[in-house]
mmCIF file of C-alpha atoms and ligand atoms in Angstrom:
data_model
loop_
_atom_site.group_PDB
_atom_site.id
_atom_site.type_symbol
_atom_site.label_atom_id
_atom_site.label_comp_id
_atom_site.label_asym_id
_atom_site.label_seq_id
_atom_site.Cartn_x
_atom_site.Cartn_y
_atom_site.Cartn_z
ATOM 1 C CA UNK A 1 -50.994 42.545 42.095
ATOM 2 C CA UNK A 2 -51.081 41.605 38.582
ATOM 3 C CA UNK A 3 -51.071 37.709 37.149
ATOM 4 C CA UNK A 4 -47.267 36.714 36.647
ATOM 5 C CA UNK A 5 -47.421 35.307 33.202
ATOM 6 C CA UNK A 6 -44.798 32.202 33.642
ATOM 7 C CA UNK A 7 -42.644 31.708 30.755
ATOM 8 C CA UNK A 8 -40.677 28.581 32.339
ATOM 9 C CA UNK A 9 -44.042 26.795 32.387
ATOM 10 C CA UNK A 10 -45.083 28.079 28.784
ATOM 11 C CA UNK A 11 -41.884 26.855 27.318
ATOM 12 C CA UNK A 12 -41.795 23.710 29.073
ATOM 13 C CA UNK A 13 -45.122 23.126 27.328
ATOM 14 C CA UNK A 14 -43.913 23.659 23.676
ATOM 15 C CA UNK A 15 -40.774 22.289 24.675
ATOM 16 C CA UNK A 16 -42.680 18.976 25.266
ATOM 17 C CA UNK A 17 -44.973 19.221 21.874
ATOM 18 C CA UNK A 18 -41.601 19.864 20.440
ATOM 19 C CA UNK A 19 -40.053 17.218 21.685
ATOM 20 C CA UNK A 20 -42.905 14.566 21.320
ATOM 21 C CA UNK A 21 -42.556 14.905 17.816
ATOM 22 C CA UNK A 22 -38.538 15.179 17.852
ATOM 23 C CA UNK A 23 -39.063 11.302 19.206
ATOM 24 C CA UNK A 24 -41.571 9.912 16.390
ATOM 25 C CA UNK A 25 -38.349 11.777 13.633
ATOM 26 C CA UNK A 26 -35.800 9.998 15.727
ATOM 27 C CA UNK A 27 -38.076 6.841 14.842
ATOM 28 C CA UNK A 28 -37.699 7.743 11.191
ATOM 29 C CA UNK A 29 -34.383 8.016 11.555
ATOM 30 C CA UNK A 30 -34.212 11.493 11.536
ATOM 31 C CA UNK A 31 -32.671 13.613 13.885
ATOM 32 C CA UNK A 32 -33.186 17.531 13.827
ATOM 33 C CA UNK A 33 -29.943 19.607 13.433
ATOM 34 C CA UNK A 34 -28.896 23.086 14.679
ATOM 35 C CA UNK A 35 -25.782 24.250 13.842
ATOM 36 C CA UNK A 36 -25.222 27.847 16.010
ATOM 37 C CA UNK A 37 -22.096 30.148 15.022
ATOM 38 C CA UNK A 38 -20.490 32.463 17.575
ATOM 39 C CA UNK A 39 -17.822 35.126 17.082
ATOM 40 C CA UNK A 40 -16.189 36.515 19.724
ATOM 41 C CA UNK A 41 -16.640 35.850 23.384
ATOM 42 C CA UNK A 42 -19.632 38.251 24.072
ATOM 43 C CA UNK A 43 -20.394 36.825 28.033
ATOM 44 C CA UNK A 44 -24.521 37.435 27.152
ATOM 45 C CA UNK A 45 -23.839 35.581 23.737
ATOM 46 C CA UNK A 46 -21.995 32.657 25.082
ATOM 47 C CA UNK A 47 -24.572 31.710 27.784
ATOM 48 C CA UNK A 48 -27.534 32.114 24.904
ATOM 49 C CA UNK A 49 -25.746 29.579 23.023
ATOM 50 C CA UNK A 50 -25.208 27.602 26.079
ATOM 51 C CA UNK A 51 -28.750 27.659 26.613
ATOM 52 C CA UNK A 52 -29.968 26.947 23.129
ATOM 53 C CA UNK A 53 -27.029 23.784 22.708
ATOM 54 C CA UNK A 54 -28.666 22.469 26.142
ATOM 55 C CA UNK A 55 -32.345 22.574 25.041
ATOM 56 C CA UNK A 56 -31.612 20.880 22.025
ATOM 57 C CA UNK A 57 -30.093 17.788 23.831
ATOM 58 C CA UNK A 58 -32.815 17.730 26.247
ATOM 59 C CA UNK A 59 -35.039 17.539 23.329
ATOM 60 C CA UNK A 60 -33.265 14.849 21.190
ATOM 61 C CA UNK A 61 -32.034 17.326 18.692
ATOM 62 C CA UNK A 62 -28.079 17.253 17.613
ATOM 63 C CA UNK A 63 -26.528 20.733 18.311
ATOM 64 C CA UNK A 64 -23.030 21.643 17.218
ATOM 65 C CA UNK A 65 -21.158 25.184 18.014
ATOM 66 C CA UNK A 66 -18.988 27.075 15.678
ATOM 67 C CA UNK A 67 -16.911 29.370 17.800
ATOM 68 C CA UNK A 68 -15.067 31.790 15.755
ATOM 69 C CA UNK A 69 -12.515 34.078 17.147
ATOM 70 C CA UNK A 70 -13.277 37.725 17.580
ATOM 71 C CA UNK A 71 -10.581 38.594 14.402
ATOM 72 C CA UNK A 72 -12.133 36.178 12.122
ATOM 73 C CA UNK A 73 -12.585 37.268 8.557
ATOM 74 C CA UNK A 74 -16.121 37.680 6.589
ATOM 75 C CA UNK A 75 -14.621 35.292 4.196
ATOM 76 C CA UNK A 76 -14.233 32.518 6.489
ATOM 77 C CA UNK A 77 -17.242 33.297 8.229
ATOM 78 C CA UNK A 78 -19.264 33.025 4.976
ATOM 79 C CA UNK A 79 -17.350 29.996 3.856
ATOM 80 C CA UNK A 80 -18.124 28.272 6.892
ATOM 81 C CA UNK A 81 -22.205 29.456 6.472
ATOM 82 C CA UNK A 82 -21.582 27.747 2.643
ATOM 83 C CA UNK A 83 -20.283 24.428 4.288
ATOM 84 C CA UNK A 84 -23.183 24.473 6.593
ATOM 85 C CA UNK A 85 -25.670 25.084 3.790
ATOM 86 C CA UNK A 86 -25.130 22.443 2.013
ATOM 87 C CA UNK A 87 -24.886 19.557 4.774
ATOM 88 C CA UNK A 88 -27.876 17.112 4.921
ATOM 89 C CA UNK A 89 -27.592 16.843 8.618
ATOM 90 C CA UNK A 90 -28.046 20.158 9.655
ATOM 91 C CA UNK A 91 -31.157 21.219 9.312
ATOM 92 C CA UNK A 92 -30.684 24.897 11.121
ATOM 93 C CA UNK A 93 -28.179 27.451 11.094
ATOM 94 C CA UNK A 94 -28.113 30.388 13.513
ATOM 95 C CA UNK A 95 -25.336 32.985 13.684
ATOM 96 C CA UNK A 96 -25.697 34.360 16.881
ATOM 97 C CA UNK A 97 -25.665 38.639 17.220
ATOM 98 C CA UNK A 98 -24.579 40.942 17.157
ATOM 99 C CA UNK A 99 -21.316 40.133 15.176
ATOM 100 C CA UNK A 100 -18.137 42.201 15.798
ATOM 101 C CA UNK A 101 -18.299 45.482 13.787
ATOM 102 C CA UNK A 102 -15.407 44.067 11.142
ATOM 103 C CA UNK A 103 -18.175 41.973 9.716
ATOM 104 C CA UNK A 104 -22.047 42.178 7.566
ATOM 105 C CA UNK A 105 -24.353 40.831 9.154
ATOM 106 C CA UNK A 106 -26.041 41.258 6.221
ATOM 107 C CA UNK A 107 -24.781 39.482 4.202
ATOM 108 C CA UNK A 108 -24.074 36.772 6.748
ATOM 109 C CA UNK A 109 -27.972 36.755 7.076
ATOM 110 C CA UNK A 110 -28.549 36.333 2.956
ATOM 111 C CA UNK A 111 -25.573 33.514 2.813
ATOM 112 C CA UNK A 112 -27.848 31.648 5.431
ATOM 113 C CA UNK A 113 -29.872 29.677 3.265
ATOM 114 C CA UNK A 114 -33.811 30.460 3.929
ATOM 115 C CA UNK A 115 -34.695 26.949 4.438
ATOM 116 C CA UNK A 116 -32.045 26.765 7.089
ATOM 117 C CA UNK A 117 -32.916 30.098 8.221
ATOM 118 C CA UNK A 118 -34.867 29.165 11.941
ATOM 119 C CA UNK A 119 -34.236 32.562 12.974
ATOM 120 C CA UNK A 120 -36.138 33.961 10.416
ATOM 121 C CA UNK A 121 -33.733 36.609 9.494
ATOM 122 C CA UNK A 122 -33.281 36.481 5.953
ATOM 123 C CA UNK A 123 -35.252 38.714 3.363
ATOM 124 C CA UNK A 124 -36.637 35.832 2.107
ATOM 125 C CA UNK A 125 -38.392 34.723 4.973
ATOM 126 C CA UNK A 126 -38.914 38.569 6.412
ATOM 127 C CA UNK A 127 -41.055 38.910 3.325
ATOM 128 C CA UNK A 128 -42.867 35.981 3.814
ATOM 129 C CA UNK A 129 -44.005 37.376 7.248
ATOM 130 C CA UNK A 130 -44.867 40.205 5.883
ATOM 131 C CA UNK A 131 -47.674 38.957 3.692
ATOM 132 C CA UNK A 132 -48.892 35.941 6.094
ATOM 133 C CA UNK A 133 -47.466 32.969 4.770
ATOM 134 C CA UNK A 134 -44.635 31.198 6.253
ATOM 135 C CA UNK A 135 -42.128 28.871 7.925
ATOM 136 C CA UNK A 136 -40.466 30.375 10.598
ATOM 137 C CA UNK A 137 -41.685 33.143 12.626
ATOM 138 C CA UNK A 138 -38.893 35.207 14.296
ATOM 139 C CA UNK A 139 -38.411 33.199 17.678
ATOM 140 C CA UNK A 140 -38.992 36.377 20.621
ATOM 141 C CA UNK A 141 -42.124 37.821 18.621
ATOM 142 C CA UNK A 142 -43.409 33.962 18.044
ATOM 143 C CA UNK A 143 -42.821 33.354 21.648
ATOM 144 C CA UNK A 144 -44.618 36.015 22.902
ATOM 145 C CA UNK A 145 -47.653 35.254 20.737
ATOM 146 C CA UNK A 146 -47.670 31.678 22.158
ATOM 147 C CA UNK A 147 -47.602 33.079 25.717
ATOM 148 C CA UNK A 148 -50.564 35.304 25.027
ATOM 149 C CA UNK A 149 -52.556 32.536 23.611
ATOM 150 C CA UNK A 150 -51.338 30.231 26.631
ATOM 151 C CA UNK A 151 -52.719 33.252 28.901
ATOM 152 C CA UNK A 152 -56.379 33.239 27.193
ATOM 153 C CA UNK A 153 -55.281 37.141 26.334
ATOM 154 C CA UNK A 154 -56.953 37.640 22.582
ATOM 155 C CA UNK A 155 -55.250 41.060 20.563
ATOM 156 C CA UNK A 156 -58.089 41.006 18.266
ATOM 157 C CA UNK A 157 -59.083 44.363 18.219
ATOM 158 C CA UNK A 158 -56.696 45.479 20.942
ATOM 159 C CA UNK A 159 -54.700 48.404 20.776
ATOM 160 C CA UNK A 160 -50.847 46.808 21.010
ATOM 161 C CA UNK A 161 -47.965 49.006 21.538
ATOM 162 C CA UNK A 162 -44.774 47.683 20.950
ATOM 163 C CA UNK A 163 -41.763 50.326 22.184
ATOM 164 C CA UNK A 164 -38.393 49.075 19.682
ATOM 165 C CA UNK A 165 -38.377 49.073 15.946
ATOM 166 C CA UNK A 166 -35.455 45.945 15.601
ATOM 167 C CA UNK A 167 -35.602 43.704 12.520
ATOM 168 C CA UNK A 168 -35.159 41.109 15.548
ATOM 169 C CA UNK A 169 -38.093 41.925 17.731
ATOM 170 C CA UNK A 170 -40.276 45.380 17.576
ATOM 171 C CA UNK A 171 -40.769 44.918 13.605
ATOM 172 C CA UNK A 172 -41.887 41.175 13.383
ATOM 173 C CA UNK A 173 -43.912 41.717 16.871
ATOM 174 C CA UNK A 174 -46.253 44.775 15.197
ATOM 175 C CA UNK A 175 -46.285 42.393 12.128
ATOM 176 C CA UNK A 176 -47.674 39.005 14.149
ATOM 177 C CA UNK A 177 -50.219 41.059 16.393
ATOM 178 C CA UNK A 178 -51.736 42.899 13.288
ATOM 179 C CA UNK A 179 -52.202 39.467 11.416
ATOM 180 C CA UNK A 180 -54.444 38.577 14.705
ATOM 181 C CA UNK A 181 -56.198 42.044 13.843
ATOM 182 C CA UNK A 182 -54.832 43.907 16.238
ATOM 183 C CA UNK A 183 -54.327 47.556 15.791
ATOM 184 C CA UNK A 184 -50.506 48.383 16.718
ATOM 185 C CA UNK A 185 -48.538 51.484 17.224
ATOM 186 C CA UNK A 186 -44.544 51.051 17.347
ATOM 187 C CA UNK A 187 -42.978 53.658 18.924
ATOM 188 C CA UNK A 188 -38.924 54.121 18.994
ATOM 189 C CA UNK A 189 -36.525 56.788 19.803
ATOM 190 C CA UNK A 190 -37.894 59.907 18.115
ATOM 191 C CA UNK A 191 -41.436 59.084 19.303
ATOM 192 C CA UNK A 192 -43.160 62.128 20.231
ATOM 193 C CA UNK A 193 -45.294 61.944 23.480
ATOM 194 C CA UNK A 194 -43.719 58.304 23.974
ATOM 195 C CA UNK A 195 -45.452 57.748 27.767
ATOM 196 C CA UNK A 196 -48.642 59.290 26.662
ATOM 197 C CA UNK A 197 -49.076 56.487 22.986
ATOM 198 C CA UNK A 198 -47.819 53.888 26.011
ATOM 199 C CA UNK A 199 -50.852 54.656 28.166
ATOM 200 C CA UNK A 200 -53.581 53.738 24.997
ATOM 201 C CA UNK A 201 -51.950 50.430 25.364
ATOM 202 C CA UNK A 202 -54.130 47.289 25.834
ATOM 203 C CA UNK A 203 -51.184 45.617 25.495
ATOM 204 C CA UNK A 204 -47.608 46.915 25.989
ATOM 205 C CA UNK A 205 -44.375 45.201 24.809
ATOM 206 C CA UNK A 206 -40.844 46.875 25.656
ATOM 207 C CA UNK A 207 -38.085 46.026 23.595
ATOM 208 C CA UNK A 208 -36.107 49.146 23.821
ATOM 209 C CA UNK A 209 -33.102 47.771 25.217
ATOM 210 C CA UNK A 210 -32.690 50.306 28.505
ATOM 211 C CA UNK A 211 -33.401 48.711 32.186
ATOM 212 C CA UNK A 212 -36.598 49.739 33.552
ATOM 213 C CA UNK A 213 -37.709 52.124 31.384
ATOM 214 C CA UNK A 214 -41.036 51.903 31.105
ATOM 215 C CA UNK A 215 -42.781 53.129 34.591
ATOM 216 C CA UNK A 216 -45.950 53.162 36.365
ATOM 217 C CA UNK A 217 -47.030 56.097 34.980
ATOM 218 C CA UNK A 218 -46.578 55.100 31.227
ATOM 219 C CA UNK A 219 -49.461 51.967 31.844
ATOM 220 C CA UNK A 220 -53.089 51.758 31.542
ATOM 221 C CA UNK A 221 -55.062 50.291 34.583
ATOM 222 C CA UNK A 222 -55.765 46.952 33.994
ATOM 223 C CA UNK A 223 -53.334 46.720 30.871
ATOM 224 C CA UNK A 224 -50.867 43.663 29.652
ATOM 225 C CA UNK A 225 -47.668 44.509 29.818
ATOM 226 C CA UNK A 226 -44.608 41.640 28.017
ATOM 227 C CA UNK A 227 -41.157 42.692 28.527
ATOM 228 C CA UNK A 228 -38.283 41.406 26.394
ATOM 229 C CA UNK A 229 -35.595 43.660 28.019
ATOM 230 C CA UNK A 230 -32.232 42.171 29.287
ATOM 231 C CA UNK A 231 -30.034 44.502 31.048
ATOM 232 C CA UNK A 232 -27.450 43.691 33.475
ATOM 233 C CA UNK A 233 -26.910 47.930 34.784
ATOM 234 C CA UNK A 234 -25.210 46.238 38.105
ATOM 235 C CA UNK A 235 -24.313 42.948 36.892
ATOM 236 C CA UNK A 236 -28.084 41.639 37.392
ATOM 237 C CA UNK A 237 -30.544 40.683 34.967
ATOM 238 C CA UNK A 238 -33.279 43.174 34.689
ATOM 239 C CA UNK A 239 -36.155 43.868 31.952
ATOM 240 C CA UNK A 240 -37.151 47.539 30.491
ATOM 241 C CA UNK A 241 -40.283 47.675 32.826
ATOM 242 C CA UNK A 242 -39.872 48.544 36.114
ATOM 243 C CA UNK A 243 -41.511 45.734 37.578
ATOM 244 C CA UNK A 244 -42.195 46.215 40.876
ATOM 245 C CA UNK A 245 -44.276 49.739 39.969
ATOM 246 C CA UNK A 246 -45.825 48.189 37.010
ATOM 247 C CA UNK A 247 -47.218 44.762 38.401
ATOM 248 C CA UNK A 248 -49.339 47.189 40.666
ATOM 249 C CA UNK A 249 -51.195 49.154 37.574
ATOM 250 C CA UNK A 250 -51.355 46.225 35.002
ATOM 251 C CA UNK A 251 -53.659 43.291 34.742
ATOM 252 C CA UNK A 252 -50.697 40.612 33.830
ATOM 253 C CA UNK A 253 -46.883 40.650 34.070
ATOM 254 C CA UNK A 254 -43.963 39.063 32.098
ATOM 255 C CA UNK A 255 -41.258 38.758 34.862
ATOM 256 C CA UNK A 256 -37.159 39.107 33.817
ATOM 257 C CA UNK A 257 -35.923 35.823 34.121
ATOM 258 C CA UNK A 258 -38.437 33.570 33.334
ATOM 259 C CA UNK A 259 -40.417 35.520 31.087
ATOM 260 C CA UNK A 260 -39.946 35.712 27.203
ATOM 261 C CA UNK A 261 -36.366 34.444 27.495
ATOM 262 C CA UNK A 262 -37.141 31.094 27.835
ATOM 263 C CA UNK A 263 -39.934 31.118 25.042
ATOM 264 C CA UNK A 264 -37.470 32.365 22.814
ATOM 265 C CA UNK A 265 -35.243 29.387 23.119
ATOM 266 C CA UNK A 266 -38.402 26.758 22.881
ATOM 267 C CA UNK A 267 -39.701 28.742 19.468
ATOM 268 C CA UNK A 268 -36.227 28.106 18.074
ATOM 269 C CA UNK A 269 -36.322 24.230 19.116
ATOM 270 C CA UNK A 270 -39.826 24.464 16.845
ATOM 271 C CA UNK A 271 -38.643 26.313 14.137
ATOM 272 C CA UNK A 272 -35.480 23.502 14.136
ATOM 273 C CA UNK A 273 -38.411 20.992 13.765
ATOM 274 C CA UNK A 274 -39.907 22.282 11.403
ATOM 275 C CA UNK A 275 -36.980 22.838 9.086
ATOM 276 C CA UNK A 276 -35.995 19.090 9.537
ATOM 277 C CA UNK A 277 -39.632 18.465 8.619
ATOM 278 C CA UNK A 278 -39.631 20.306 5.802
ATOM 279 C CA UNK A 279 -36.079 18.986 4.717
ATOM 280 C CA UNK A 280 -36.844 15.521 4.798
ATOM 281 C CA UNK A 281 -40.622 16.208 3.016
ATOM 282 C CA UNK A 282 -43.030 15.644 5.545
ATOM 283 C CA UNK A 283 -45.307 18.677 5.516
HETATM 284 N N1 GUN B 1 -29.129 38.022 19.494
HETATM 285 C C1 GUN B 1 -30.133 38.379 20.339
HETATM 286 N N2 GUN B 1 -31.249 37.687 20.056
HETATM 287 C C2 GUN B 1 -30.947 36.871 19.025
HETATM 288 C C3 GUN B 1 -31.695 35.905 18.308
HETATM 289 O O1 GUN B 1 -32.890 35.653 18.535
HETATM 290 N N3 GUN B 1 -31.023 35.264 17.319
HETATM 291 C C4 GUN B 1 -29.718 35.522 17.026
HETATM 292 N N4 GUN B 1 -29.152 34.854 16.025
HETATM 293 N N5 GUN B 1 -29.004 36.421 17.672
HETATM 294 C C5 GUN B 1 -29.621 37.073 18.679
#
């Protein structure tokens, strides 16, 4: 049975670096701020929100929630980005997605002003990641990277296989394992010989979006497999590895819950901290 890499306990650890500092800016007189826009009533949205509105209280962070109806116009929604943009006290802004197909996300992504950007969305800040030097890191593909280190796993040299090709996760992900010198291989929906690229895997991350898709048979012996699925087929929460097969091959486990979800949400409470650091000049 592999190791069950814990993602509650991993979070709760940055969570409390995160908030440790949070308490020496409330000293200052300086209180992070994430502002976090939601259109529509999306049920998987709304309790994402919830979760990242709850973590920022817990943390001493002020959290307010734009909730914009489905119908709402890209005029509004980018008027409401502008207002948020220029207000000292919020430090973040995060428009949750997928938006309704009426609107750009595009160009609700470029209004979002890149210092304010703690998703790490915008060109701007894309770019950055691309050549090494930046604020934000995207918060799934940053959280995942802090639970490897947590785990004492090193991609150095590895061969990582990411399955998903999103600007949200598969893209960024190939992006932060090759800066720690891995060598990565994405593979998507046209990839030829898919399970056989999955089985050179040292380490194997599914982000494809389909409930346990990736099987025994597509995993090395002894291999790491992270799983960033969340699919609900019958109403429950499942990842895109089929966990009970795949825990027997590999050498360590992300399970779904308590995996990478909860390391996304902590990454975003640090990239909130950072832009209120970086907003109020201290490195
Ligand atoms: N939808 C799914 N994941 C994310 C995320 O990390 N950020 C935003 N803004 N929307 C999402």
């Amino acid at each position: 049975m592999a190791q069950i890499i814990d993602g509650k306990a991993i979070s709760q650890a940055v969570k409390d670096r995160v908030g440790k500092e949070v308490a020496e800016l409330n000293e200052k007189r300086i209180t992070p701020g994430l502002a976090v826009i939601i259109v529509g009533a999306d049920p998987a949205s709304l309790v994402y929100v919830g979760s990242k509105k709850r973590a920022c209280s817990a943390l001493g962070m002020y959290s307010e929630e734009h909730s914009l109806p489905e119908n709402v116009s890209q005029e509004e929604l980018l008027a409401l980005v502008e207002c948020l943009n220029n207000r000292s006290d919020i430090n973040g802004i995060l428009c949750q997605l997928p938006l309704p197909k009426h609107l750009d996300e595009k160009s609700v992504i470029n209004a979002i002003s890149p210092e304010k950007d703690v998703d790490a969305f915008h060109p701007a800040n894309v770019g950055r990641i691309m050549i090494g030097d930046y604020d934000f890191l995207p918060c799934t593909p940053a959280g995942i990277m802090e639970m490897l280190v947590a785990s004492n796993i090193d991609v150095s040299g590895k061969h990582c296989v990411v399955i998903g090709r999103s600007n949200i996760v598969g893209k960024p992900m190939a992006m932060l394992m090759l800066h720690k010198n891995a060598t990565v291989t994405i593979c998507h929906s046209k990839t030829k010989n898919l399970s056989e690229i999955c089985r050179q895997a040292d380490i194997l991350v599914a982000a494809v979006g389909r409930a346990r898709f990736v099987t025994a048979d597509m995993v090395k012996p002894g291999a790491v497999v992270i799983d960033v699925g969340m699919n609900r087929p019958d109403g429950i929460l499942c990842g895109d590895v089929d966990f009970d097969e795949v825990s027997k091959v590999c050498s360590s486990i992300t399970p779904v819950p308590g995996g990478v979800g909860p390391m996304t949400i902590a990454m975003l409470m640090q990239n909130t901290l950072t832009a209120a650091k970086r907003q109020n000049g201290i490195v």
